[in-house]
PDB file of C-alpha atoms and ligand atoms in Angstrom:
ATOM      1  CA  UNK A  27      42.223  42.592  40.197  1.00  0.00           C
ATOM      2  CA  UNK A  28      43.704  39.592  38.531  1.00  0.00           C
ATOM      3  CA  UNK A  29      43.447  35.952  39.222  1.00  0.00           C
ATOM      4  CA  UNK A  30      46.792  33.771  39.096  1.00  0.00           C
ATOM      5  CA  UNK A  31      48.041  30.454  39.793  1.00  0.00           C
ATOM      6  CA  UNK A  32      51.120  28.993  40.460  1.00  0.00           C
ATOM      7  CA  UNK A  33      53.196  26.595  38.714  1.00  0.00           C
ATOM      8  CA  UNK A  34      54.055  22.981  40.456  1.00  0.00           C
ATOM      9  CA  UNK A  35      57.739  23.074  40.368  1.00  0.00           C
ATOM     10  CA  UNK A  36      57.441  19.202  39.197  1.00  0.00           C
ATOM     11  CA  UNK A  37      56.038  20.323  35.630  1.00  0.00           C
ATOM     12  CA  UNK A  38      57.086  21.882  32.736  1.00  0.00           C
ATOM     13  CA  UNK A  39      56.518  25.919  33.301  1.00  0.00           C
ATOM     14  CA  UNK A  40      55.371  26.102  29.690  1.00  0.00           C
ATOM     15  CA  UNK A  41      52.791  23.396  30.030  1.00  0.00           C
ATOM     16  CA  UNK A  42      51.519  24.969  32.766  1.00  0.00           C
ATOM     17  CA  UNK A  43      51.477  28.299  31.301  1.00  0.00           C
ATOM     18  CA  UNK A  44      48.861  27.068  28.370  1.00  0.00           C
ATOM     19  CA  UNK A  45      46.631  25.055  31.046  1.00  0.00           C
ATOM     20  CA  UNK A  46      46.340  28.249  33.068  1.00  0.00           C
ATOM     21  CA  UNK A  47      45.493  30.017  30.012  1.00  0.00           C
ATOM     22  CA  UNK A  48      42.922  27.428  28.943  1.00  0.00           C
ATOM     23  CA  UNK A  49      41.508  27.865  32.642  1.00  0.00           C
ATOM     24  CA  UNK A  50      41.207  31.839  31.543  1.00  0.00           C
ATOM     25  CA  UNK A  51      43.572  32.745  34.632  1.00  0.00           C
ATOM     26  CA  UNK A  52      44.832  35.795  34.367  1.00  0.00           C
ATOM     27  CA  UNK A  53      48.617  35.757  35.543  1.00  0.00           C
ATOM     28  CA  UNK A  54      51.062  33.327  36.172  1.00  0.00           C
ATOM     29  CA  UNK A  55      52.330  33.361  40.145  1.00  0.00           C
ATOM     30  CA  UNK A  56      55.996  31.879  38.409  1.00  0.00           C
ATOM     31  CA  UNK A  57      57.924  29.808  41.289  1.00  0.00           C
ATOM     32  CA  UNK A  58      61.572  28.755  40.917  1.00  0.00           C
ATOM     33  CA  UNK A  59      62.670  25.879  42.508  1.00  0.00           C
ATOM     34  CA  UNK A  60      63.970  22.768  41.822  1.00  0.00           C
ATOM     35  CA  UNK A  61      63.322  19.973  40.410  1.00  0.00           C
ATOM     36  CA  UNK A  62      61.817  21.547  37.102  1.00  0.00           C
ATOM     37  CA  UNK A  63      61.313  24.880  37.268  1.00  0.00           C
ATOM     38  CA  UNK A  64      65.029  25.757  38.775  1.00  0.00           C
ATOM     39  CA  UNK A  65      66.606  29.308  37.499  1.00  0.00           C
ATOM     40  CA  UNK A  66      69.367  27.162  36.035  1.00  0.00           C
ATOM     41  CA  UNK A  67      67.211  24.857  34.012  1.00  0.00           C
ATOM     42  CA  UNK A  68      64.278  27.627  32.296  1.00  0.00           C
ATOM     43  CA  UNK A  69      64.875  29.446  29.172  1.00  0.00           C
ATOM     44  CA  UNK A  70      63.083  33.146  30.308  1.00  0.00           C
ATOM     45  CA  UNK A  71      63.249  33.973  27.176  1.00  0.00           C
ATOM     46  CA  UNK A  72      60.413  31.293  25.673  1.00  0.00           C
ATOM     47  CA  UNK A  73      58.957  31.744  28.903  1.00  0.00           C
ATOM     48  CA  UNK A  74      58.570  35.307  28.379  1.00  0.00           C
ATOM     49  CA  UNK A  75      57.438  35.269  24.759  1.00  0.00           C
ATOM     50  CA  UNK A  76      54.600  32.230  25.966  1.00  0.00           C
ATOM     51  CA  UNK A  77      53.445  35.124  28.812  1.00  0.00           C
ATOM     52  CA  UNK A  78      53.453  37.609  26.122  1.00  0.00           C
ATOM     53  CA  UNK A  79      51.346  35.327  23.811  1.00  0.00           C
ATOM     54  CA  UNK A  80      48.851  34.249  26.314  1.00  0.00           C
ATOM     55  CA  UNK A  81      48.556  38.537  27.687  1.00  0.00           C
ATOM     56  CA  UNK A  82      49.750  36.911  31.059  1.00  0.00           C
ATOM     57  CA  UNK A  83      52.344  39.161  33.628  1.00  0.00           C
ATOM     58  CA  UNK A  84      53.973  37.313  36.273  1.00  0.00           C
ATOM     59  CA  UNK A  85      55.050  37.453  39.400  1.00  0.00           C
ATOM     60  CA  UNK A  86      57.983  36.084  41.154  1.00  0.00           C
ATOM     61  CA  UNK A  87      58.011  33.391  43.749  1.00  0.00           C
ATOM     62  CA  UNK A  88      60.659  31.791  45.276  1.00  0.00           C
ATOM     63  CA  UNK A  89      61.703  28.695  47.556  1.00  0.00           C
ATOM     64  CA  UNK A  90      59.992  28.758  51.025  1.00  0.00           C
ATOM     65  CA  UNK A  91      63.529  26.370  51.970  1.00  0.00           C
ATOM     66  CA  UNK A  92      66.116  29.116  51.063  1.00  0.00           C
ATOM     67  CA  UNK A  93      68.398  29.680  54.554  1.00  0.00           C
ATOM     68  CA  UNK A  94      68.620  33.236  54.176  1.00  0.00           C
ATOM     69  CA  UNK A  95      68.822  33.727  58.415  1.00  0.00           C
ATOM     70  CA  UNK A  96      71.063  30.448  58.470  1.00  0.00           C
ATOM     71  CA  UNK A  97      73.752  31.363  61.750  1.00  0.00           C
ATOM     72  CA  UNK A  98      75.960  29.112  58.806  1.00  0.00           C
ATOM     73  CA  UNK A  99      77.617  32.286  57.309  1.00  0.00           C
ATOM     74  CA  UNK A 100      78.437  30.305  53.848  1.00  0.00           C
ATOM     75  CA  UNK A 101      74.862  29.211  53.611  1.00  0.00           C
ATOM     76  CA  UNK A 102      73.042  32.342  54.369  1.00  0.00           C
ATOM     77  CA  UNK A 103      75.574  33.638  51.771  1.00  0.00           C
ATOM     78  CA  UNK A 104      74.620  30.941  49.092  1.00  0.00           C
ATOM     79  CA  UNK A 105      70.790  31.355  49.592  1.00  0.00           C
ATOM     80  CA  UNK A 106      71.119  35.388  49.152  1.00  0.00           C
ATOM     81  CA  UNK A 107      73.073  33.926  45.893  1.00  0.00           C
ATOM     82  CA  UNK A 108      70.439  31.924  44.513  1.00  0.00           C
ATOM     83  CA  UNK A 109      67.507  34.472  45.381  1.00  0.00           C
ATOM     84  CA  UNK A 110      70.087  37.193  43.422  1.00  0.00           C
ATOM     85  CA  UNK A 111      69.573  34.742  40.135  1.00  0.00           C
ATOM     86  CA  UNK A 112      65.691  34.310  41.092  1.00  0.00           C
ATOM     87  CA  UNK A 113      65.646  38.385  41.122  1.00  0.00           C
ATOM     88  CA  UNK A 114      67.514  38.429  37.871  1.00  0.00           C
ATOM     89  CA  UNK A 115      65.446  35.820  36.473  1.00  0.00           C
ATOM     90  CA  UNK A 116      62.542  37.513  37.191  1.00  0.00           C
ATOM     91  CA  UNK A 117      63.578  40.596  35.132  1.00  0.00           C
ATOM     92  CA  UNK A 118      64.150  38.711  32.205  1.00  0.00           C
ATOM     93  CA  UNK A 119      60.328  37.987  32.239  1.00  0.00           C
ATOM     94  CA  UNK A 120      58.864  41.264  33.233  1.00  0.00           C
ATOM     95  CA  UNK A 121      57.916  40.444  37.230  1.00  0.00           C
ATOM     96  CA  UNK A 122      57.902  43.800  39.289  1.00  0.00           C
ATOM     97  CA  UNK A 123      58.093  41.709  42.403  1.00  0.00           C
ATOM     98  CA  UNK A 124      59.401  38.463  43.777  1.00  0.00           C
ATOM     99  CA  UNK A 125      58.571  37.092  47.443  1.00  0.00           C
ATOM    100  CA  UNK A 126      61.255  35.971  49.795  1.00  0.00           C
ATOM    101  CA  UNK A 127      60.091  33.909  52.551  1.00  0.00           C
ATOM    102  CA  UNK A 128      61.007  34.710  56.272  1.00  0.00           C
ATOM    103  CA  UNK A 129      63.847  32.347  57.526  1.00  0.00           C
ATOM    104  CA  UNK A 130      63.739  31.023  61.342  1.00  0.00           C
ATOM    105  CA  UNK A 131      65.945  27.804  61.448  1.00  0.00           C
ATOM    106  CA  UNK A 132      68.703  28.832  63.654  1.00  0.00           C
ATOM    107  CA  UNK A 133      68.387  26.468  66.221  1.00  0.00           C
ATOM    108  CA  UNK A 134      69.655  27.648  69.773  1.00  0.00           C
ATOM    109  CA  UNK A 135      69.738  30.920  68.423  1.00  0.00           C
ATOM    110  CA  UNK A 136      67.111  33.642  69.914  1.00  0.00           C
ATOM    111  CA  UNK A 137      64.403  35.062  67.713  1.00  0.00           C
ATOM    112  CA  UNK A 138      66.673  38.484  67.777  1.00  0.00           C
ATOM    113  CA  UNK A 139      69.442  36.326  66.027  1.00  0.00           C
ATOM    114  CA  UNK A 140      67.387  35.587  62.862  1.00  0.00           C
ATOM    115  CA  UNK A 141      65.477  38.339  62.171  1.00  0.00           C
ATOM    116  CA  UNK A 142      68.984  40.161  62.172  1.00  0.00           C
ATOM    117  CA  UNK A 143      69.897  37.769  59.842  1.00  0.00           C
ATOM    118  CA  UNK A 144      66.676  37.985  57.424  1.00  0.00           C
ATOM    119  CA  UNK A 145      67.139  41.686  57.449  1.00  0.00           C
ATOM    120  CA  UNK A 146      70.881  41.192  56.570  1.00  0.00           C
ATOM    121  CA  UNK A 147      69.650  39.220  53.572  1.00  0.00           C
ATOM    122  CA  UNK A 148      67.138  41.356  52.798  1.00  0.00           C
ATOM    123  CA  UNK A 149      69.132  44.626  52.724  1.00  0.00           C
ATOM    124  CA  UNK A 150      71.830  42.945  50.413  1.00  0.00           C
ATOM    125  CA  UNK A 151      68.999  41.274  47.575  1.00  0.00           C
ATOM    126  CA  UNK A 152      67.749  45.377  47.545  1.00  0.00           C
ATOM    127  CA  UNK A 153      71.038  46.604  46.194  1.00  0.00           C
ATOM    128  CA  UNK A 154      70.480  44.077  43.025  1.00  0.00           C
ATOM    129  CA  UNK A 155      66.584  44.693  43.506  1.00  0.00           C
ATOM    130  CA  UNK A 156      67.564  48.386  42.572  1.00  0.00           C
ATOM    131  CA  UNK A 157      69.721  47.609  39.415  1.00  0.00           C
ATOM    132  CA  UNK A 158      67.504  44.641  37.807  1.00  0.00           C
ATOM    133  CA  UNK A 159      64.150  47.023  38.887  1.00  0.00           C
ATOM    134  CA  UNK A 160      62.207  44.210  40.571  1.00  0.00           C
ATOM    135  CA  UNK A 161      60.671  44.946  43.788  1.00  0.00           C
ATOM    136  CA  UNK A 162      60.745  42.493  47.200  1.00  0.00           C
ATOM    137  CA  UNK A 163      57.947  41.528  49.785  1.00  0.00           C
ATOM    138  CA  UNK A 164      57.910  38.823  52.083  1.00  0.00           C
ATOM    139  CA  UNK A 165      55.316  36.513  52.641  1.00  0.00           C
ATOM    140  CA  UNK A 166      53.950  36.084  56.048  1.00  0.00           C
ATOM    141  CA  UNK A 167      54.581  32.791  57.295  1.00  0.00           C
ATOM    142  CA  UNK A 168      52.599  30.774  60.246  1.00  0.00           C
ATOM    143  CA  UNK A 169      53.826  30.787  63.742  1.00  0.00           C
ATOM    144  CA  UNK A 170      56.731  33.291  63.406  1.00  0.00           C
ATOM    145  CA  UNK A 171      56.119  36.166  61.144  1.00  0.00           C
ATOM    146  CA  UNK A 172      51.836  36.303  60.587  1.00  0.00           C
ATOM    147  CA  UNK A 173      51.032  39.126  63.098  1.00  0.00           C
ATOM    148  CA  UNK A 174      51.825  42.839  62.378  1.00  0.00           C
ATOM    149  CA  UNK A 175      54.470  42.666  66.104  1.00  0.00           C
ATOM    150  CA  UNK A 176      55.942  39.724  64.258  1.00  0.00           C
ATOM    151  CA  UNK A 177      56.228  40.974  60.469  1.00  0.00           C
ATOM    152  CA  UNK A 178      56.600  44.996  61.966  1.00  0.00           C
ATOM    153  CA  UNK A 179      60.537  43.874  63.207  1.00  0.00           C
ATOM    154  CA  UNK A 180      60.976  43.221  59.524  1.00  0.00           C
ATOM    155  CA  UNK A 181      59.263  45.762  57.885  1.00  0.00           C
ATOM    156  CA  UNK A 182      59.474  48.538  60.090  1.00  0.00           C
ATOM    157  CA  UNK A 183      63.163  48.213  59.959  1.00  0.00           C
ATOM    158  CA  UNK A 184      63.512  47.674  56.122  1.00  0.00           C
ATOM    159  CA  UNK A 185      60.501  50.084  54.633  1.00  0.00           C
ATOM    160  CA  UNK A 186      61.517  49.671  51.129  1.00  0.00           C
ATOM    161  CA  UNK A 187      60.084  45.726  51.631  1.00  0.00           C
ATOM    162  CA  UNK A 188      56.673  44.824  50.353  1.00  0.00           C
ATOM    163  CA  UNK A 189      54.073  42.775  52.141  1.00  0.00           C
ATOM    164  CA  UNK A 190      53.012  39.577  49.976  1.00  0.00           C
ATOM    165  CA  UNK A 191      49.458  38.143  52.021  1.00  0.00           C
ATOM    166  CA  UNK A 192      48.833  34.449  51.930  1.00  0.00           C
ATOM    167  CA  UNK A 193      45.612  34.256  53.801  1.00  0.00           C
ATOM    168  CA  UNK A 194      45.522  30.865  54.260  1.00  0.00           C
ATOM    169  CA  UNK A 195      48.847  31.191  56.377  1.00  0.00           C
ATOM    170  CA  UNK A 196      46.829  33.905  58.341  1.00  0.00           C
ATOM    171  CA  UNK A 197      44.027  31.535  59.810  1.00  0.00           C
ATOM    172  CA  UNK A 198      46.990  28.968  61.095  1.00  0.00           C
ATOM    173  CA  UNK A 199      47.969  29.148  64.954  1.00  0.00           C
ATOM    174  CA  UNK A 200      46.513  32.235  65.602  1.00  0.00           C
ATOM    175  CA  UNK A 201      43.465  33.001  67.917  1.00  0.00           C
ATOM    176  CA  UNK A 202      41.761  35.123  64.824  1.00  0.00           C
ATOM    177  CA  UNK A 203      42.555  35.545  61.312  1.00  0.00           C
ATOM    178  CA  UNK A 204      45.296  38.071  61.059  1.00  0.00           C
ATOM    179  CA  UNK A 205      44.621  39.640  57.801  1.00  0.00           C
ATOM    180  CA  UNK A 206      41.993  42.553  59.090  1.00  0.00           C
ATOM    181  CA  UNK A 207      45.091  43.930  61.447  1.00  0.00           C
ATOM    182  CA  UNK A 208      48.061  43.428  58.813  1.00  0.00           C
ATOM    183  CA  UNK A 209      46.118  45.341  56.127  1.00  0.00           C
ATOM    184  CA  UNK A 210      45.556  48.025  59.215  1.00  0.00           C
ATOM    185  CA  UNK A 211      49.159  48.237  59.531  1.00  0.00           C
ATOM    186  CA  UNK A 212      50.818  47.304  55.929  1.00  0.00           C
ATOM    187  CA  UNK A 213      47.781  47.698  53.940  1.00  0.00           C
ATOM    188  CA  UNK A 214      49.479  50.285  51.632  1.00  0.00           C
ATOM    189  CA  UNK A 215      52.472  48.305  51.252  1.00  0.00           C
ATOM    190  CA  UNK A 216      50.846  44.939  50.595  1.00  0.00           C
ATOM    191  CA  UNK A 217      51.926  44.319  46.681  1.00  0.00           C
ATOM    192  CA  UNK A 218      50.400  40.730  46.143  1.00  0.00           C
ATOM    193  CA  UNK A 219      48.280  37.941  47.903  1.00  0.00           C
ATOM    194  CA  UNK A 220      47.626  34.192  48.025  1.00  0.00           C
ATOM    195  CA  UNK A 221      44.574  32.745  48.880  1.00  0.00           C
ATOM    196  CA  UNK A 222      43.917  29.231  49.652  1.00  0.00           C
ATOM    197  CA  UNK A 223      41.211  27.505  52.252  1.00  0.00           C
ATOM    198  CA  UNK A 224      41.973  25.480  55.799  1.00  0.00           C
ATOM    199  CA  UNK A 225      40.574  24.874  59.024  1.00  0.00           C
ATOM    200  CA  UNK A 226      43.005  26.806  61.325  1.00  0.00           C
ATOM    201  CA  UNK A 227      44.602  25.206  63.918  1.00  0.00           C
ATOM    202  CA  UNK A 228      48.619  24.040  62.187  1.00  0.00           C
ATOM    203  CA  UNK A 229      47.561  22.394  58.961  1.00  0.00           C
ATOM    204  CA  UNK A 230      48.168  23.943  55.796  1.00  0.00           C
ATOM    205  CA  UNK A 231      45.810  22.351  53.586  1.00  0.00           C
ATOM    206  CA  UNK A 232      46.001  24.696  50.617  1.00  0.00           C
ATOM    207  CA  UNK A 233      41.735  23.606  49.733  1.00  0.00           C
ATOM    208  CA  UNK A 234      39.665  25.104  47.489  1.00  0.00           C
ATOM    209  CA  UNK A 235      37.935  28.563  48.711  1.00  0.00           C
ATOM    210  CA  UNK A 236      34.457  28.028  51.191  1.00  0.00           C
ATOM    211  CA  UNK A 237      35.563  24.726  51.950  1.00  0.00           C
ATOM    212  CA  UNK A 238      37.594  25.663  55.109  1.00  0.00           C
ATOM    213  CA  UNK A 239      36.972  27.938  58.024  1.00  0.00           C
ATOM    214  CA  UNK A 240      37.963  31.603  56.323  1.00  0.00           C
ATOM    215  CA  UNK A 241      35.254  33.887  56.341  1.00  0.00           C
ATOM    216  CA  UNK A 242      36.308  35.055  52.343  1.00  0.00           C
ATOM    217  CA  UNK A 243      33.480  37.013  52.151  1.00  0.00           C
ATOM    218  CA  UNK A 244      34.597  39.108  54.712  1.00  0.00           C
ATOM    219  CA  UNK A 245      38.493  39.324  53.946  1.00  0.00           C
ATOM    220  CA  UNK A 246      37.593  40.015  50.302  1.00  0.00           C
ATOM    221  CA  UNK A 247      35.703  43.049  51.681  1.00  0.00           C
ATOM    222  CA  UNK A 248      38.221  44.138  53.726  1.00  0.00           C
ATOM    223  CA  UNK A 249      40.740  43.399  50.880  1.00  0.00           C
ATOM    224  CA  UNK A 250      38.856  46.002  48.490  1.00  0.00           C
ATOM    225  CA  UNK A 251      37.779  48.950  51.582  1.00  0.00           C
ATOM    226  CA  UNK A 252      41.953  48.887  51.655  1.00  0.00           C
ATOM    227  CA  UNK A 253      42.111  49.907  48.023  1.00  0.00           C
ATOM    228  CA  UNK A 254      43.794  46.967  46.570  1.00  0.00           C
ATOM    229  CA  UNK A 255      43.364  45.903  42.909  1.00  0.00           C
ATOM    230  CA  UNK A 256      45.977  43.574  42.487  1.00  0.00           C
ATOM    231  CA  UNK A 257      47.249  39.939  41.669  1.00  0.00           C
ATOM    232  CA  UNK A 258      45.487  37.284  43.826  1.00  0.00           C
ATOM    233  CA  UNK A 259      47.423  33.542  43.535  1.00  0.00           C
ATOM    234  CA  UNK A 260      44.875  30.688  44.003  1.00  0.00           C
ATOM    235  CA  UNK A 261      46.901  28.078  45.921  1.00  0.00           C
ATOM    236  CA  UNK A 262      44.979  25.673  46.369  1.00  0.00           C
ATOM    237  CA  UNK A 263      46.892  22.511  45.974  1.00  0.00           C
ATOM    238  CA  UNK A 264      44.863  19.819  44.498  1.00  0.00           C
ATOM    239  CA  UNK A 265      45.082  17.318  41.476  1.00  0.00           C
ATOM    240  CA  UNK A 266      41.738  17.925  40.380  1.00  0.00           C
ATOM    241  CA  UNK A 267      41.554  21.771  38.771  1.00  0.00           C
ATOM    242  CA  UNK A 268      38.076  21.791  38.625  1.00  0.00           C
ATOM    243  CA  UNK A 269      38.992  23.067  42.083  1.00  0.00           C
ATOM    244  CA  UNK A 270      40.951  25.734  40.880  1.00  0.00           C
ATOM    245  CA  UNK A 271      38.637  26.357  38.540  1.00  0.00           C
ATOM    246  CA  UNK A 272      35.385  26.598  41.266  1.00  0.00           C
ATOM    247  CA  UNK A 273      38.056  28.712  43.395  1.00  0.00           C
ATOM    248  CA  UNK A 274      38.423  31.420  40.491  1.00  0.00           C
ATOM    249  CA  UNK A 275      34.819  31.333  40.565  1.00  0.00           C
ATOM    250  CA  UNK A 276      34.379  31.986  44.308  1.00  0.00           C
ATOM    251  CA  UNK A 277      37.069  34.654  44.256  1.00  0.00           C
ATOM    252  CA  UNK A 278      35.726  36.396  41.182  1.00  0.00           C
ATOM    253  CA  UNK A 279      31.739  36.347  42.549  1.00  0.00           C
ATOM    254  CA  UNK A 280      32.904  37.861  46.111  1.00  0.00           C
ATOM    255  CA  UNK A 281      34.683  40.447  44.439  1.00  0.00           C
ATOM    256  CA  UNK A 282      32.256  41.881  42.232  1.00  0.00           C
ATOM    257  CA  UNK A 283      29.383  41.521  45.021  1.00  0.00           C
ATOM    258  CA  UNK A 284      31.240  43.039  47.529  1.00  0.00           C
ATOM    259  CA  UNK A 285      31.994  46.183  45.507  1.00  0.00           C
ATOM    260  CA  UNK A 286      29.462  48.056  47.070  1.00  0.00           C
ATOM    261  CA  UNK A 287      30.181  47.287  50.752  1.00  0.00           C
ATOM    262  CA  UNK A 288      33.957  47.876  50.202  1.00  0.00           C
ATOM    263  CA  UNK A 289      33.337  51.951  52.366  1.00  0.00           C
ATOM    264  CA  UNK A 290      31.530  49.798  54.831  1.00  0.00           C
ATOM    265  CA  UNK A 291      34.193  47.590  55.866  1.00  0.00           C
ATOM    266  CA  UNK A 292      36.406  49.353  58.349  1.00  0.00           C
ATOM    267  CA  UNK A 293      40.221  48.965  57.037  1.00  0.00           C
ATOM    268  CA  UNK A 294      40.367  52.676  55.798  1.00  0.00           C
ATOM    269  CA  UNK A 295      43.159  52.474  53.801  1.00  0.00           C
ATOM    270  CA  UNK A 296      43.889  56.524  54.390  1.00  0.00           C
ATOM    271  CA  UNK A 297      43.767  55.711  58.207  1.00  0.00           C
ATOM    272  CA  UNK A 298      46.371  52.799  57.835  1.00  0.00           C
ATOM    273  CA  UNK A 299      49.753  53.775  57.227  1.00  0.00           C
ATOM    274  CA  UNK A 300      52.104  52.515  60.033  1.00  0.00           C
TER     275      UNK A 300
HETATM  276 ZN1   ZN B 410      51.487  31.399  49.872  1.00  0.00          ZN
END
């Protein structure tokens, strides 16, 4: 398993690149969006060789803002345009997969009308998935797309999609934390996660791990008895890094103490294909 952060999209990528190496953090959870760290302005290039140097892989993340169900043809069109560049982009620097955030604003549309248009988008960034070999999971999102009903009209219909778990999105309007049932269903499809802290209800506070309401102990449990080993982003939004830093800590002390309970914790991952 291998702890990540992301870079603020106000900052220089490279600057943050060294910090998170100083900080010993073991990926870099690389987000392109405007104002600094837009596709158009990066060299991949010297960001690749600064990964290279520091032994850091990334992953790709992209705009939550992107219209990609917009019932505005020309900008559904121009947001599956810019996440094409992201997907490029992300090739140039080695990423296997980039996230693409569910899109719901169509406004006196019904819920039907959107997710046709997500998949739409979907389906047509996998074509140029296929050539530039980088993979795509979407991020479960509060409200609309964090239960496996809500997320299943996606990926049931698109199976080639990973799922990308934000945990702290699955403690937010929802009567109990929805990562147990989504591993259930996805587990063997989930390709990367985000954790962060809240206290549910509709705020997404993005603290530092143990300081909200999600039982990590637990979900890090769970998270291991599914079989996963992979990249775990630390988003926990704060000036301050010593909360990163105490985060990383957290994360990394759950993980190795809960290696022994992981056949005790009831999300088989053999019994949950979907
Ligand atoms: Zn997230």
């Amino acid at each position: 398993m291998l702890i990540g952060a992301m870079n603020h999209p106000e900052r220089d990528v490279l600057d943050e690149i060294r910090w998170m190496a100083e900080m010993k953090l073991e990926f870099l959870d690389l987000t392109l969006e405007p104002p600094c760290a837009a596709p158009w302005r990066l060299d991949f290039a010297q960001i690749r060789d600064e990964l290279q140097r520091n032994n850091m892989p990334a992953v790709g993340h992209t705009a939550y803002y992107l219209p990609i169900a917009s019932p505005f043809e020309s900008l559904r069109k121009a947001a599956v345009e810019e996440l094409t560049n992201c997907l490029r982009a992300f090739a140039k620097v080695g990423a296997k997969w980039m996230n693409v955030h569910p899109d719901r604003y169509a406004p006196m549309h019904p819920r039907s009308f959107y997710i046709k248009r997500d998949i739409q988008s979907l389906r047509e960034l996998l074509d140029v998935a296929h050539e530039v070999g980088v993979g795509i999971m979407i991020e479960n999102l509060p409200h609309d797309f964090n239960t496996v009903e809500q997320l299943g009209e996606i990926l049931d219909e698109v199976p080639e999609i990973g799922l990308h778990l934000d945990y702290g999105h699955a403690n937010l309007e929802v009567e109990e934390h929805t990562a147990p049932s989504l591993l259930h269903a996805f587990g063997p499809r989930l390709k990367h996660v985000h954790m962060h802290d809240n206290k549910g209800g509709r705020k997404d506070l993005h603290m530092p791990l143990g300081t909200g309401t999600i039982d990590y102990r637990y979900q890090v449990e769970c998270l291991k008895g599914c079989g996963y080993d992979g990249t775990i982003t630390l988003e926990v939004f704060a000036d301050d890094r010593h909360y990163l830093s105490y985060s990383r800590d957290v994360l990394r002390n759950l993980w190795e103490e809960s290696s022994a309970k992981t056949a005790e914790a009831g999300c088989d991952r053999t019994a949950a294909y979907r």
